[in-house]
Structures are given as C-alpha cells and as structure tokens.
Short mmCIF file of C-alpha atoms and ligand atoms in Angstrom, two decimals:
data_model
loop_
_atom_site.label_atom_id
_atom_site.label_comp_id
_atom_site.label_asym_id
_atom_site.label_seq_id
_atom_site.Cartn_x
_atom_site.Cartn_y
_atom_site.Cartn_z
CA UNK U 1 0.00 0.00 0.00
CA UNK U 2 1.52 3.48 -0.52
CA UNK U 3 0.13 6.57 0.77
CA UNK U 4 0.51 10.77 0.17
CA UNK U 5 0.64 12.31 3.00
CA UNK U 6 -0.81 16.07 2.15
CA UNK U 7 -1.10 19.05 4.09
CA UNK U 8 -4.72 20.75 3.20
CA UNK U 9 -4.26 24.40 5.01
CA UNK U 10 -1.56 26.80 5.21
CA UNK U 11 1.19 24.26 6.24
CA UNK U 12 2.10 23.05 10.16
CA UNK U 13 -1.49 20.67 9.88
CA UNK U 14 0.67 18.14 11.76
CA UNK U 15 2.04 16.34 8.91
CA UNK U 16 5.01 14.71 10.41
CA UNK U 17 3.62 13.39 13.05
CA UNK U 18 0.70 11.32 10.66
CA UNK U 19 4.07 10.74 8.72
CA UNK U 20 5.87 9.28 11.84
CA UNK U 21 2.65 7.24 12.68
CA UNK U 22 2.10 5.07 9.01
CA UNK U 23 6.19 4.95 8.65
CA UNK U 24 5.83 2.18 11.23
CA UNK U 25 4.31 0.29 8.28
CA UNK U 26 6.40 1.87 5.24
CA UNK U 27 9.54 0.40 3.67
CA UNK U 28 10.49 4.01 2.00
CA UNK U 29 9.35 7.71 3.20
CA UNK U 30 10.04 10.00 0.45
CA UNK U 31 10.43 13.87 0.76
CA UNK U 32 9.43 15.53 -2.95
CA UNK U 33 9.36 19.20 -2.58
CA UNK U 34 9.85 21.80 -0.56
CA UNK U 35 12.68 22.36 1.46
CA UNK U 36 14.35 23.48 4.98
CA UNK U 37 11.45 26.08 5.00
CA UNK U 38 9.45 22.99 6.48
CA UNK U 39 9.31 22.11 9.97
CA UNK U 40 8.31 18.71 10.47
CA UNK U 41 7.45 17.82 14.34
CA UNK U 42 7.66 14.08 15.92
CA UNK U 43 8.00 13.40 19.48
CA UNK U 44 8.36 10.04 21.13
CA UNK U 45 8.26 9.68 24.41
CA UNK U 46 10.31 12.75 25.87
CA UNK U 47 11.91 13.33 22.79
CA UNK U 48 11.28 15.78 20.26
CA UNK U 49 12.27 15.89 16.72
CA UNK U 50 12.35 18.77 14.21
CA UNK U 51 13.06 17.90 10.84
CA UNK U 52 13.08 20.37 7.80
CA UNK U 53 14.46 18.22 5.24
CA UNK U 54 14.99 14.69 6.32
CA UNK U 55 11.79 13.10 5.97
CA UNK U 56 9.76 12.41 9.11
CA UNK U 57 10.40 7.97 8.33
CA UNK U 58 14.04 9.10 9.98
CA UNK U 59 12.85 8.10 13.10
CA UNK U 60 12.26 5.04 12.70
CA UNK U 61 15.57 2.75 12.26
CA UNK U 62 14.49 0.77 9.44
CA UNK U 63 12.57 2.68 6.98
CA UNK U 64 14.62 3.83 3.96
CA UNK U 65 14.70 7.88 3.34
CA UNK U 66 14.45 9.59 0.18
CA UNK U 67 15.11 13.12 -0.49
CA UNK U 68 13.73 13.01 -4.03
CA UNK U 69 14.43 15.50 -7.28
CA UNK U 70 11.53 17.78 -6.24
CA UNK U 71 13.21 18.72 -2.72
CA UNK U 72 15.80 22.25 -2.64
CA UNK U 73 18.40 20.62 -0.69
CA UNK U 74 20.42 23.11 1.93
CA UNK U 75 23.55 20.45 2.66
CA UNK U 76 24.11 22.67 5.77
CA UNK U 77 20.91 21.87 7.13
CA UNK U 78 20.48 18.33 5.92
CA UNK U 79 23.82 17.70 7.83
CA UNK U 80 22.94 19.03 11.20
CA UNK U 81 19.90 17.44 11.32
CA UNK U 82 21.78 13.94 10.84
CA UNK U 83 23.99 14.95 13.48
CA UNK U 84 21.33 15.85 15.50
CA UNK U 85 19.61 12.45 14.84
CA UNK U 86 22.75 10.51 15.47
CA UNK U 87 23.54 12.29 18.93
CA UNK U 88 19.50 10.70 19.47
CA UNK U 89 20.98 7.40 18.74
CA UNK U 90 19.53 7.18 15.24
CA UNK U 91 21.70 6.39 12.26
CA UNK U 92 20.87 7.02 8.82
CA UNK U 93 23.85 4.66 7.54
CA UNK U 94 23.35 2.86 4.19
CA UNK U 95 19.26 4.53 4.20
CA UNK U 96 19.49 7.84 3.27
CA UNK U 97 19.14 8.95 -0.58
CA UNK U 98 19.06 12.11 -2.30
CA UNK U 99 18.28 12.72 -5.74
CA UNK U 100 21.22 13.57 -7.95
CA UNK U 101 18.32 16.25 -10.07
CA UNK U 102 17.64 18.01 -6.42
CA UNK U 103 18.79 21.29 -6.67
CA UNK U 104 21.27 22.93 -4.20
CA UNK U 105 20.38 25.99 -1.76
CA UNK U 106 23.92 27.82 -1.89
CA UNK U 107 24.20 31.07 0.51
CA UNK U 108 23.29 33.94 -2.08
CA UNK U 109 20.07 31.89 -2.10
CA UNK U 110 19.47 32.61 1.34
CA UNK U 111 20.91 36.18 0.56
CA UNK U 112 19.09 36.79 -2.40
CA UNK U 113 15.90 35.85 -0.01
CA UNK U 114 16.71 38.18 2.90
CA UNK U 115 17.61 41.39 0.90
CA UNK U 116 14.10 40.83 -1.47
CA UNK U 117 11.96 40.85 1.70
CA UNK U 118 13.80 43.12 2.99
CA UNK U 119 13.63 45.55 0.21
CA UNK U 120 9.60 45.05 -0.09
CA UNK U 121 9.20 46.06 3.22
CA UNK U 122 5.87 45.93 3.85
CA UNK U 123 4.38 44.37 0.97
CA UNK U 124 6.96 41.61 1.70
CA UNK U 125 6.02 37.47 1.20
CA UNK U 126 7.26 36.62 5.09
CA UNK U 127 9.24 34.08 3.47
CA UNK U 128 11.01 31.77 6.05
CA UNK U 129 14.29 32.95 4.49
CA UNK U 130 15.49 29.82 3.93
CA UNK U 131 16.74 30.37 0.07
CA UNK U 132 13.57 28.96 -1.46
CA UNK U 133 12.08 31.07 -3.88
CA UNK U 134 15.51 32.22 -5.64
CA UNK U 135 16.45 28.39 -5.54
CA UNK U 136 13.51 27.29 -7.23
CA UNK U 137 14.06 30.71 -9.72
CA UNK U 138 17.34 29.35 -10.54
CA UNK U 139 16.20 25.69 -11.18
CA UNK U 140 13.39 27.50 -13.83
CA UNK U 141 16.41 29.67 -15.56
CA UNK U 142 18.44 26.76 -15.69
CA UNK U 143 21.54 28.26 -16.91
CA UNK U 144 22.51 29.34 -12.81
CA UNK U 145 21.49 26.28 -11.41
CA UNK U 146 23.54 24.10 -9.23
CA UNK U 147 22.45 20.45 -8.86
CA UNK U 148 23.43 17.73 -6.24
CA UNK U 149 24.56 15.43 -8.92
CA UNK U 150 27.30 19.02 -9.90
CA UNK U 151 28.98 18.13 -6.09
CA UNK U 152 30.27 14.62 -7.71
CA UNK U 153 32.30 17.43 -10.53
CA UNK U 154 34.25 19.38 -8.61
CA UNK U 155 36.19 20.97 -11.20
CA UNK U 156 33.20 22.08 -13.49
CA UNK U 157 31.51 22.85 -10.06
CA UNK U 158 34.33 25.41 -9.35
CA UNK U 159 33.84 26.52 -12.88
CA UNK U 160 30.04 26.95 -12.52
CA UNK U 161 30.32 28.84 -9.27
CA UNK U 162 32.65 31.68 -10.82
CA UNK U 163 30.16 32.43 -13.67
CA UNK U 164 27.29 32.70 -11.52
CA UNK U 165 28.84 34.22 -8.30
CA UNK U 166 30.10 37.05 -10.45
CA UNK U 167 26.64 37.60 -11.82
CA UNK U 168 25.04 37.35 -8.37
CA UNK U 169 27.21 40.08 -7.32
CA UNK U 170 26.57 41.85 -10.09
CA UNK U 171 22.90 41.80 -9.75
CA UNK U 172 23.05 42.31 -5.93
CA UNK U 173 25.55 45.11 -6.16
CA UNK U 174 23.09 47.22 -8.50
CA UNK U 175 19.81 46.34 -6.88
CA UNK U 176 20.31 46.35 -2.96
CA UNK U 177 24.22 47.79 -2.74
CA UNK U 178 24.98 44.70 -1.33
CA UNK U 179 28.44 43.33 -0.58
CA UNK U 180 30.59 40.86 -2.99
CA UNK U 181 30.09 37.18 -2.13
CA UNK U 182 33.47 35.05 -2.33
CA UNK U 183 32.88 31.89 -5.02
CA UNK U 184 35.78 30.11 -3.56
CA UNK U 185 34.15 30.07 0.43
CA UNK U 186 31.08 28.75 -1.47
CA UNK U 187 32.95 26.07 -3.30
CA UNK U 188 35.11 25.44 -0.11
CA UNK U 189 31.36 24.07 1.40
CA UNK U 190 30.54 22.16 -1.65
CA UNK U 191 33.90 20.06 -1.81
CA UNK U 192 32.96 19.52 2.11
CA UNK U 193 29.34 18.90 1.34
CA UNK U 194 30.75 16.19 -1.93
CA UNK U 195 32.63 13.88 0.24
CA UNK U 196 29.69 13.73 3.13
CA UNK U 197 27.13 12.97 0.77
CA UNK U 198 29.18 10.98 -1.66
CA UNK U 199 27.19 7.83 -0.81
CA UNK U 200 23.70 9.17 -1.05
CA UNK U 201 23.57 10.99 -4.05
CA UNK U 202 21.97 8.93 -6.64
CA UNK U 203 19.19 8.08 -9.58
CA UNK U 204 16.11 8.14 -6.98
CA UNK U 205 13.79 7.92 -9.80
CA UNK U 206 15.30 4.41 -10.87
CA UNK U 207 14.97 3.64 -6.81
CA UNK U 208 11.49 4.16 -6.53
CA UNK U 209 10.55 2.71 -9.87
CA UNK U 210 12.74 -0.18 -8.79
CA UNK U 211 10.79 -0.60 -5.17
CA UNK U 212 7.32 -0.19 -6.69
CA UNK U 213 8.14 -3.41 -8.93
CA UNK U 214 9.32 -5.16 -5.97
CA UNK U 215 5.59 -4.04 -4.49
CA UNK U 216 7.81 -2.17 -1.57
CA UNK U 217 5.59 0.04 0.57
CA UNK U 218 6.05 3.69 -0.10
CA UNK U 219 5.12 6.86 1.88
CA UNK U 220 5.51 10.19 0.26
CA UNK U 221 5.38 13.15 2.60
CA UNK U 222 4.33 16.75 0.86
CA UNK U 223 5.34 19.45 2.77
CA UNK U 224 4.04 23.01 3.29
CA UNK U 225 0.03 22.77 2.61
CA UNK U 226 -1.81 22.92 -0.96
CA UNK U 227 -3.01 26.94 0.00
CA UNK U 228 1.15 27.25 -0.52
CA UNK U 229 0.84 25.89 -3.57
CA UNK U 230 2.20 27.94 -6.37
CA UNK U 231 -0.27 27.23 -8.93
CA UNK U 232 -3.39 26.68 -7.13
CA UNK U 233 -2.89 28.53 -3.77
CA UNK U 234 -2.97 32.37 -2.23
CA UNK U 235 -0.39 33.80 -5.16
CA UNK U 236 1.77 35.59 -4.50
CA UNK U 237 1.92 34.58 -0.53
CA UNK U 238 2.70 30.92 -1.22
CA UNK U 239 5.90 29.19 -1.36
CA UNK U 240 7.60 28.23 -4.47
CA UNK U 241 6.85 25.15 -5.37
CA UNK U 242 3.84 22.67 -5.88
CA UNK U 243 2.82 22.10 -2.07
CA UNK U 244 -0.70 19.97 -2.99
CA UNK U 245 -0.87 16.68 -3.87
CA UNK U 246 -0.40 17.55 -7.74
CA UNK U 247 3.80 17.99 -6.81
CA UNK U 248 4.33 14.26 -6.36
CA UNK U 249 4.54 13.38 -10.26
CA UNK U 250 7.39 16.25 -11.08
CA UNK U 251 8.81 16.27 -7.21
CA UNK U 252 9.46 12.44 -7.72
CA UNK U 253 8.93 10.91 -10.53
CA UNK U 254 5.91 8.64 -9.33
CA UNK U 255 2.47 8.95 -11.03
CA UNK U 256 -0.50 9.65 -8.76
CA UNK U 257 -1.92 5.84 -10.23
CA UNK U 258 0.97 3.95 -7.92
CA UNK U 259 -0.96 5.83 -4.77
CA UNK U 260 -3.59 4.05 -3.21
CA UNK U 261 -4.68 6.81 -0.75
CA UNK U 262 -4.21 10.38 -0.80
CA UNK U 263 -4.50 11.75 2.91
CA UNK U 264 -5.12 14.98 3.66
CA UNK U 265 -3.86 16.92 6.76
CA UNK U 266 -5.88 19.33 9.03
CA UNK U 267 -5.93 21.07 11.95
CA UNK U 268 -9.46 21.30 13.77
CA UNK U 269 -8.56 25.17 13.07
CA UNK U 270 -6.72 27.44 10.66
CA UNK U 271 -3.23 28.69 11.24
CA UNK U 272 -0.58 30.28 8.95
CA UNK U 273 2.45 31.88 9.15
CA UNK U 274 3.59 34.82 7.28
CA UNK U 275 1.65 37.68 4.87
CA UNK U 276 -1.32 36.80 2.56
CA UNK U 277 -5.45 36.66 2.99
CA UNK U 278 -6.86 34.91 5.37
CA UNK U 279 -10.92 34.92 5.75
CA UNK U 280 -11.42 32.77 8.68
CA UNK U 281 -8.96 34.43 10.68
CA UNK U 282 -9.23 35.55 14.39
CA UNK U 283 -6.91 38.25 15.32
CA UNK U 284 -8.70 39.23 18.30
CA UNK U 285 -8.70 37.01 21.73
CA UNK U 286 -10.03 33.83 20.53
CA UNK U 287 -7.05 33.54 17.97
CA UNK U 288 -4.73 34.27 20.76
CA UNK U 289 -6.51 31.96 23.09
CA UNK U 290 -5.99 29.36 20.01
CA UNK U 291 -1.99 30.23 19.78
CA UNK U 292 -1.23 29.63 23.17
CA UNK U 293 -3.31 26.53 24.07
CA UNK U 294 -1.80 25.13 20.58
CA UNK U 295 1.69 26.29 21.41
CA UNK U 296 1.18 27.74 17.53
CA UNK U 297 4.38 29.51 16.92
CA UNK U 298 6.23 28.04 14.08
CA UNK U 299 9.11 24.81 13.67
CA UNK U 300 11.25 26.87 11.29
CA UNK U 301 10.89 30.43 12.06
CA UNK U 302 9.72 30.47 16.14
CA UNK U 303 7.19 33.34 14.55
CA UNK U 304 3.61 33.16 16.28
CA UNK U 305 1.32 31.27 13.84
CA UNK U 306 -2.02 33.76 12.87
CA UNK U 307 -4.73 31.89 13.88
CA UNK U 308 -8.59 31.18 12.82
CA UNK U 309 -11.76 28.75 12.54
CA UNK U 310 -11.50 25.96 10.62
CA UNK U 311 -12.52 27.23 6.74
CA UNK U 312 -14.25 24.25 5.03
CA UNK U 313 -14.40 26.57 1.95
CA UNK U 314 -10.96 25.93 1.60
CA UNK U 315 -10.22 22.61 2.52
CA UNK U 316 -13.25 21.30 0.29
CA UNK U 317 -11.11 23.40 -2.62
CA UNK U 318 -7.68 21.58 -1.55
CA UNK U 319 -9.02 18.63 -0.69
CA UNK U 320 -10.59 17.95 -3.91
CA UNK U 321 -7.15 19.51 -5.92
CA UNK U 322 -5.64 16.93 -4.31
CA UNK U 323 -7.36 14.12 -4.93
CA UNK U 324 -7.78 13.62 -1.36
CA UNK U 325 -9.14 10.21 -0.21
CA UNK U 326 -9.35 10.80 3.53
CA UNK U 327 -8.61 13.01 5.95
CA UNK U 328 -6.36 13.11 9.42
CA UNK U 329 -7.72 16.20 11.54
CA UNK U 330 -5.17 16.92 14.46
CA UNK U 331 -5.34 19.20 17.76
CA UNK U 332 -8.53 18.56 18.08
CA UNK U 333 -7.48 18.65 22.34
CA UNK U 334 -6.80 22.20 21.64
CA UNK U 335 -10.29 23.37 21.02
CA UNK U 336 -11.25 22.06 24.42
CA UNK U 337 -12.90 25.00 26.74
CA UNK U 338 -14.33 26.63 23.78
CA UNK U 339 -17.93 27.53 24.49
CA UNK U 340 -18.75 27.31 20.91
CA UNK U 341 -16.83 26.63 17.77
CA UNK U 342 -17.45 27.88 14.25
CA UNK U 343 -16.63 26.77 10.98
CA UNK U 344 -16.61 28.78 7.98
CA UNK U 345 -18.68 27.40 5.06
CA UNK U 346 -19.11 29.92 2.83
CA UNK U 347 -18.12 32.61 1.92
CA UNK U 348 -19.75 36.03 0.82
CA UNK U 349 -17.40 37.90 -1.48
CA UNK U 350 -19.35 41.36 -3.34
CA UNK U 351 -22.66 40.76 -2.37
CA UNK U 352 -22.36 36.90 -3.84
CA UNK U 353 -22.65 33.85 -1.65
CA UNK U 354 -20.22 31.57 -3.02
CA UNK U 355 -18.52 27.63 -1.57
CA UNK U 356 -15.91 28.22 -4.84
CA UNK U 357 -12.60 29.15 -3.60
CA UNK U 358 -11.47 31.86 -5.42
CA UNK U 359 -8.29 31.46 -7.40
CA UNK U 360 -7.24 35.58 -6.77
CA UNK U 361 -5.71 36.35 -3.73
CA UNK U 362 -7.67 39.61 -3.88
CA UNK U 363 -10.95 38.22 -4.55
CA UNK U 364 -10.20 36.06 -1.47
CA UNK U 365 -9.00 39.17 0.36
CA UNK U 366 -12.68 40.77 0.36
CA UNK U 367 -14.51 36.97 1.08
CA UNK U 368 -16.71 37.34 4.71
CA UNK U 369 -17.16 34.02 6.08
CA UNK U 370 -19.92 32.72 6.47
CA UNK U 371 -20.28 30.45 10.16
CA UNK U 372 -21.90 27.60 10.99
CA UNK U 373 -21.93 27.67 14.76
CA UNK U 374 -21.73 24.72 17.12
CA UNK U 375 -21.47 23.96 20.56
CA UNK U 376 -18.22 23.16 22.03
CA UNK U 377 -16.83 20.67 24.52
CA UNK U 378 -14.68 21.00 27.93
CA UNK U 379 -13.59 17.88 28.41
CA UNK U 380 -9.92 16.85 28.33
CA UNK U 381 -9.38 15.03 25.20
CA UNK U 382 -6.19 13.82 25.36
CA UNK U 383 -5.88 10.66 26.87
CA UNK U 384 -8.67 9.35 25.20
CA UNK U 385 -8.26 6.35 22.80
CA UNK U 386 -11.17 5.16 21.81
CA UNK U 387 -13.28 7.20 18.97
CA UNK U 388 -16.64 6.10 21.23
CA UNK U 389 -15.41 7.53 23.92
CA UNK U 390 -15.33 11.27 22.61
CA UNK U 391 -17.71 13.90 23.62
CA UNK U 392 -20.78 13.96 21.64
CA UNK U 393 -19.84 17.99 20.35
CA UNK U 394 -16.60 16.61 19.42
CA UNK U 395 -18.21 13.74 17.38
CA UNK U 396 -20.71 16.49 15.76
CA UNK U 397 -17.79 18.75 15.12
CA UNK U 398 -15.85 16.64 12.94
CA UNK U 399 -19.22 14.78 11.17
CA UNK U 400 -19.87 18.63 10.31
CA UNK U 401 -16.27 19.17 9.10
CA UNK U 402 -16.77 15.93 6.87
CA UNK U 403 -20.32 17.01 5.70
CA UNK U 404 -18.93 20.45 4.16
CA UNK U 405 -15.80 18.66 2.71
CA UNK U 406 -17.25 15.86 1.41
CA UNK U 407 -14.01 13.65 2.57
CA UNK U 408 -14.06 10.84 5.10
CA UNK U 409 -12.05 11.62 8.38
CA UNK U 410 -10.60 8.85 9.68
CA UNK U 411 -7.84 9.90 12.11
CA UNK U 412 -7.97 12.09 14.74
CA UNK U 413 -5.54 14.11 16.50
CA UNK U 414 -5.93 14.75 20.56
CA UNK U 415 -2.28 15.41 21.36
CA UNK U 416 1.64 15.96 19.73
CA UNK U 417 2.82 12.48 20.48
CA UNK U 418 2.76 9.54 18.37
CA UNK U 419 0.30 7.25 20.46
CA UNK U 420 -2.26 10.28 20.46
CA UNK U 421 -3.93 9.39 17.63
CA UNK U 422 -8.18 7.94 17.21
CA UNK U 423 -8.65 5.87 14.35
CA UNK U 424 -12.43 6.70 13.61
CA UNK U 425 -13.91 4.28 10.46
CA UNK U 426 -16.17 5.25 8.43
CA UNK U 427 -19.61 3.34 8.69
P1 GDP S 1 3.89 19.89 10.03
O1 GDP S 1 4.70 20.98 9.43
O2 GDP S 1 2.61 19.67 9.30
O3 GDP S 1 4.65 18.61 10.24
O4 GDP S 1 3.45 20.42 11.47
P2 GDP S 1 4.41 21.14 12.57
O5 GDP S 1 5.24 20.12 13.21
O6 GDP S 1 5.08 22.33 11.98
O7 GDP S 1 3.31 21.73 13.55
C1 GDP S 1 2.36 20.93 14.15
C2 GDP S 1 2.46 21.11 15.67
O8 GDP S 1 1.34 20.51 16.27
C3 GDP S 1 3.67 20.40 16.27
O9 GDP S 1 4.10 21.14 17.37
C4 GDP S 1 3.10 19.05 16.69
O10 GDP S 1 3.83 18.47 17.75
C5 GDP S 1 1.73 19.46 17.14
N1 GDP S 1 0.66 18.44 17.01
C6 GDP S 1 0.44 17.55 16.02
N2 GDP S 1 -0.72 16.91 16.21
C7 GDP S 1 -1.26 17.40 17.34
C8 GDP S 1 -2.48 17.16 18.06
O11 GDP S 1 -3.33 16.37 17.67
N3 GDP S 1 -2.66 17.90 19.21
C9 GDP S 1 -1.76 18.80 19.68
N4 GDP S 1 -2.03 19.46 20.80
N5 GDP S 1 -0.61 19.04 19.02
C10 GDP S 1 -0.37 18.37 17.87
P1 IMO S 2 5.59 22.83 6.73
O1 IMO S 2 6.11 21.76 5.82
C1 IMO S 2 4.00 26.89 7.23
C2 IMO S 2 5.20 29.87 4.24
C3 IMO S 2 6.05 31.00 4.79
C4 IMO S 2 5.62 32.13 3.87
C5 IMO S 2 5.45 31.40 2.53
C6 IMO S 2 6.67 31.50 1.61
O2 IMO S 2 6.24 22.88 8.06
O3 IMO S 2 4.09 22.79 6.78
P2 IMO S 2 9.08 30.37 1.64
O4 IMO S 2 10.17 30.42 2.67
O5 IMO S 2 8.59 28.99 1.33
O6 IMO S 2 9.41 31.14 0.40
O7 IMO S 2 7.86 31.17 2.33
O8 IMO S 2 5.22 30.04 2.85
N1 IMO S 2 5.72 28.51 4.54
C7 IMO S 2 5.23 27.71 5.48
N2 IMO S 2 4.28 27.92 6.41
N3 IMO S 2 4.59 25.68 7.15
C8 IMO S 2 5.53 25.43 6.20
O9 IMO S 2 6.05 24.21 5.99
C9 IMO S 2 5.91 26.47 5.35
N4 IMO S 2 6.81 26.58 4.34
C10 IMO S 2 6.66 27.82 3.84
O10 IMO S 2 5.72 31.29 6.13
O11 IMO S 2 4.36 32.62 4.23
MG1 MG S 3 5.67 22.75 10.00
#
C-alpha cells in the first residue's frame, strides 16, 4: 500500500507526526518538494524531533529515506539534522538517498531571499528565508542552477560557481548595494558537502521505480500545505513550489496511479504563518486563546502562527485539488474550553454567496465568512483512545467538518505524540 501524505491548510497541519505514525508500516518515506522552509514535528516519548528536510520515516531505524528530485536541498541543514539524529541514537547509515536532479540551496540563495523581503518592506512574502524562492528561480532559468549530482564534478563545479557568483554580485551590487560574495568560500562548502554525501547521491527515480516493482511500501510526505501551492494557492503569498498533492509526479517521478490513498492533513482550526489573505482568521482574543493553548508559533521560524476557525471553503477546494481520499484532523485537544466553535462554510465575497474558492488572492482578500456555529466541549481530550469515547460535540464537530468537505475523516488528532492518535472508520 503506498500513501501521500498532504497538508490541506496553510502548512504546520501536523504532517510529520501522521508521517511518523504510518512509517511504522512503510519500507520508504520520500520527501518531494519543498525544502528546509518545512518544519516537520515528531515526538516520542520525551523526545522531540524537528526535521526540515529529512523526511519524518528518519525516526524510525528501518525505513529507507528519500530526499527526491523535487526537494531544494540546503547540505548545511540536511547535515545538522543527521547529526542531530545521530547524537539521538539514530543512524541514517546505508538509508538515506538524495536525488542527484535536487537542486542545491547555496548562501546567495538565502541572501538573495533576505535582501528581497527586505527591500519590499511591507508588501513583503514573510518568506522563512530559507533560500527557497531564488532556488527554485534558478532551477526554472536553468543556466545558474547548481544540482546535487554538480557536487560529484568538482572541477566544473568550481567553474560553474565563478560564472554565476560574479553575476550574483553583479545583480546584488546594483539592486540592494549589497556586498561581494566570495565563489571560492562557497565552493570550499561544496567540496565539504561532496565527500559527506558521496554515498547518497543517486538516480532516486530508478529507486522508486525499482521498489514499486518489488511491491515495496512507499510513503511520500508533501510538505508546506496545498493553500502554498504555487499554482493553485494564495499567489503571490505561497511558497515556491507545488505544495498539494499535484507535486508528487514532477517532485518524484511517481504517477499519482501507484498511490492508493491520498490523505489529507488538518488542523481542527486554521493557522498560517507569514503575509497573505486569510478569511477565517481571528486576530482578536479567541485567535490568541488558540496560539497559546496550541503552542502555535512556528518549527522553522519560532514566529507566532495567525490563527482562525477551521474554513471548510478551503479545505473542500484543496481537498478535492488533491485528490484527497481521507482526511487526518489533528489538535482537536486544543479546542477544548471553547464555548462554541465555528466553521466557515461559505463565503460572501461582493454581495455573492459563493462555496468556490477563489483562485485571486484579492478576490479572497474581500470573502466574509460565512459560520456555521456549534457547541463546544470542555472535556480533556487527550488521553482518550477510543473514537466512542469522545464527547458527543466533538463527534458532531468533525461529522460537520466531513459534511462540508465531502471527505471521510478517519484519524484524529488529541495530542503531539505519536500514540495520540483515534482511528475513527467510516460506517
Ligand atoms: P507539520 O509541518 O505539518 O509537520 O506540522 P508542525 O510540526 O510544523 O506543527 C504541528 C504542531 O502541532 C507540532 O508542534 C506538533 O507536535 C503538534 N501536534 C500535532 N498533532 C497534534 C495534536 O493532535 N494535538 C496537539 N495538541 N498538538 C499536535
Ligand atoms: P511545513 O512543511 C508553514 C510559508 C512561509 C511564507 C510562505 C513563503 O512545516 O508545513 P518560503 O520560505 O517557502 O518562500 O515562504 O510560505 N511557509 C510555510 N508555512 N509551514 C511550512 O512548511 C511552510 N513553508 C513555507 O511562512 O508565508
Ligand atoms: Mg511545519
């Protein structure tokens, strides 16, 4: 069986923890886009792990980890996160692959990002700076592009970096005064980065291809959420690269047809990080209350998350972009002491009632949600294991949440660690 594991809002749904939970079952978790602007949580036990480009399988000692062609690889970051997973006791020895097409976040990246947001001031993204957006720019151009497969080529590599380090300084120089970068400190990191990774750079494609004939089990994590989408979510304040479901083919190489389920990610609630329209949201107490009882301030970044009610407008539109077959909805502990809940689902946009997501961010800008309100619940949710033992206004909260999706739900969240999880079937 292989499963997509999706995020359906803004990112941070609580993706790597679903991740962690069906690894225990996967042969291969596969990363295909994004990169260290994720923040992927999984805590066992005591332990807590953050992981922004590893995929969230590294946990678990046997499950095979691909960083596939559709992931911007920061070698800086990839490596302390193995260290950091080694001085856990957790090797990634002989099970660790990256695809020799991913393309390499080098430091005017990260530059590049900075002085652009910098420079919009306010009518800036809120990227997470990591490098992503001018990565992915230079992957599109082509001719500027530096691959992983370029770190096995040292000599054209050092070639490479001259011609585009000079025009990065050129172009930074005249459009933000900026100061030279040095090609040879850059290439110093890359002949570092070649022999560390020398072993896991390969032809992922052929691996996966190869495991799906051998019937191997295969989980693909998305990161980010399908509202970050660049295509099909909030342009311009998305990330740069296709964060729904439809990313898997190009990120990886695998058709959608070799996935037998498609789950979707929620939270019981909105959140997102950084600039763009956001109908549902609460900036007012209840969003605050929502932030602090769902410690909502973010992996990556440490910025406080914006907060909202859950917009079934939306999800209905992601879930159905990506092909979503059921749904996981997490933190649904965190809603607890809520006198009532709402749910947007519709929304009123010039006059017009409308369940259509609108593809213009400032179309969505001027949408008024539209509530359905229910009661809420008080109870403590979070040891609970069984889904027959929830509150009744939890069990009409997420029927409701299904009805204006239109996609099962079938896992519920009521806590960050692995073993709080409800299974819930469908009858
Ligand atoms: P991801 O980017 O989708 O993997 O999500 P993040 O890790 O960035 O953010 C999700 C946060 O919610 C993390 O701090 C998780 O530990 C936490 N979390 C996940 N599921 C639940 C849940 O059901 N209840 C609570 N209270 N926290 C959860
Ligand atoms: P995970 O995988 C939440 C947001 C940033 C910003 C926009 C563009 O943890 O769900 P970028 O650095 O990608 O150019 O920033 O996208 N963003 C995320 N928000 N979770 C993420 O990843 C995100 N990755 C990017 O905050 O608004
Ligand atoms: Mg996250």
């Amino acid at each position: 069986m292989n499963c997509c594991v999706a995020g359906l809002q803004w990112g941070d749904e609580g993706k790597g923890k679903v991740v962690d939970i069906l690894a225990e079952k996967a042969d291969i978790v596969v990363r295909y886009g994004g990169g260290a602007n994720a923040g992927h949580t999984v805590i066992i036990g005591d332990t807590r792990f953050a992981l922004h480009l590893m995929p969230s399988g590294a946990v678990r000692p046997g499950t095979v980890c691909v960083i596939a062609n559709g992931v911007v690889v920061d070698p800086d970051v990839l490596l302390s996160e193995i260290d950091g997973l080694n001085e856990k006791g957790i090797s990634l020895d002989g099970r660790l692959f990256i695809s020799e097409n991913a393309h390499v976040v080098l430091d005017y990246h990260k530059l590049e990002d900075r002085l652009r947001e910098e420079a919009l001031g306010k009518h800036k993204i809120g990227t997470t700076a990591r490098g992503i957006g001018p990565c992915y720019a230079d992957k599109i151009g082509r001719s500027y592009a530096v691959r992983m497969a370029d770190l096995r080529n040292l000599a054209v590599l050092r070639e490479k970096l001259d011609t585009i380090v000079a025009y990065k300084n050129k172009l930074f120089g005249a459009l933000y005064n900026a100061a030279p970068i040095n090609a040879g400190e850059i290439f110093e990191k890359c002949k570092r980065w070649s022999e560390k990774f020398a072993g896991c750079i390969t032809n992922t494609t052929e691996y996966l291809h190869t495991a799906l004939d051998a019937e191997k089990s295969i989980l693909f994590e998305g990161a980010q959420g399908a509202l970050l989408d660049l295509d099909h979510g909030t342009f311009p304040f998305v990330t740069s690269s296709n964060a729904s479901p439809l990313g898997l083919g190009p990120g990886c190489g695998v058709p959608s047809k070799h996935v037998d389920t498609f789950l979707g990610v929620v939270k019981a609630y909105m959140t997102r990080v950084g600039a763009g329209p956001f109908p549902a949201e609460q900036d007012n107490e209840t969003g605050d209350w929502i932030r602090e009882r769902g410690h909502e301030f973010g992996t990556t970044t440490g910025r406080p998350r914006r907060c909202g009610w859950f917009d079934a407008v939306a999800v209905a539109y992601t879930a159905r972009l990506g092909g979503i077959t059921q749904i996981a909805m997490m933190h649904l502990d965190t809603l607890a002491g809520l006198k009532e809940i709402k749910i947007c689902r519709a929304y009123r946009i010039d006059g017009r009632e409308t369940t259509f997501f609108p593809g213009d961010a400032e179309q969505l800008a001027r949408a008024e949600c539209l509530y359905e309100t229910l009661p809420g619940w008080t109870e403590d949710l979070s040891a609970i294991e069984q889904y027959a033992d929830l509150p009744d206004a939890v069990k009409h909260y997420v029927a409701t949440v299904e009805r204006f999706v239109g996609v099962p739900i079938t896992m519920l969240g009521v806590g960050p660690k692995r073993t709080q999880i409800i299974y819930r079937t469908i009858p």
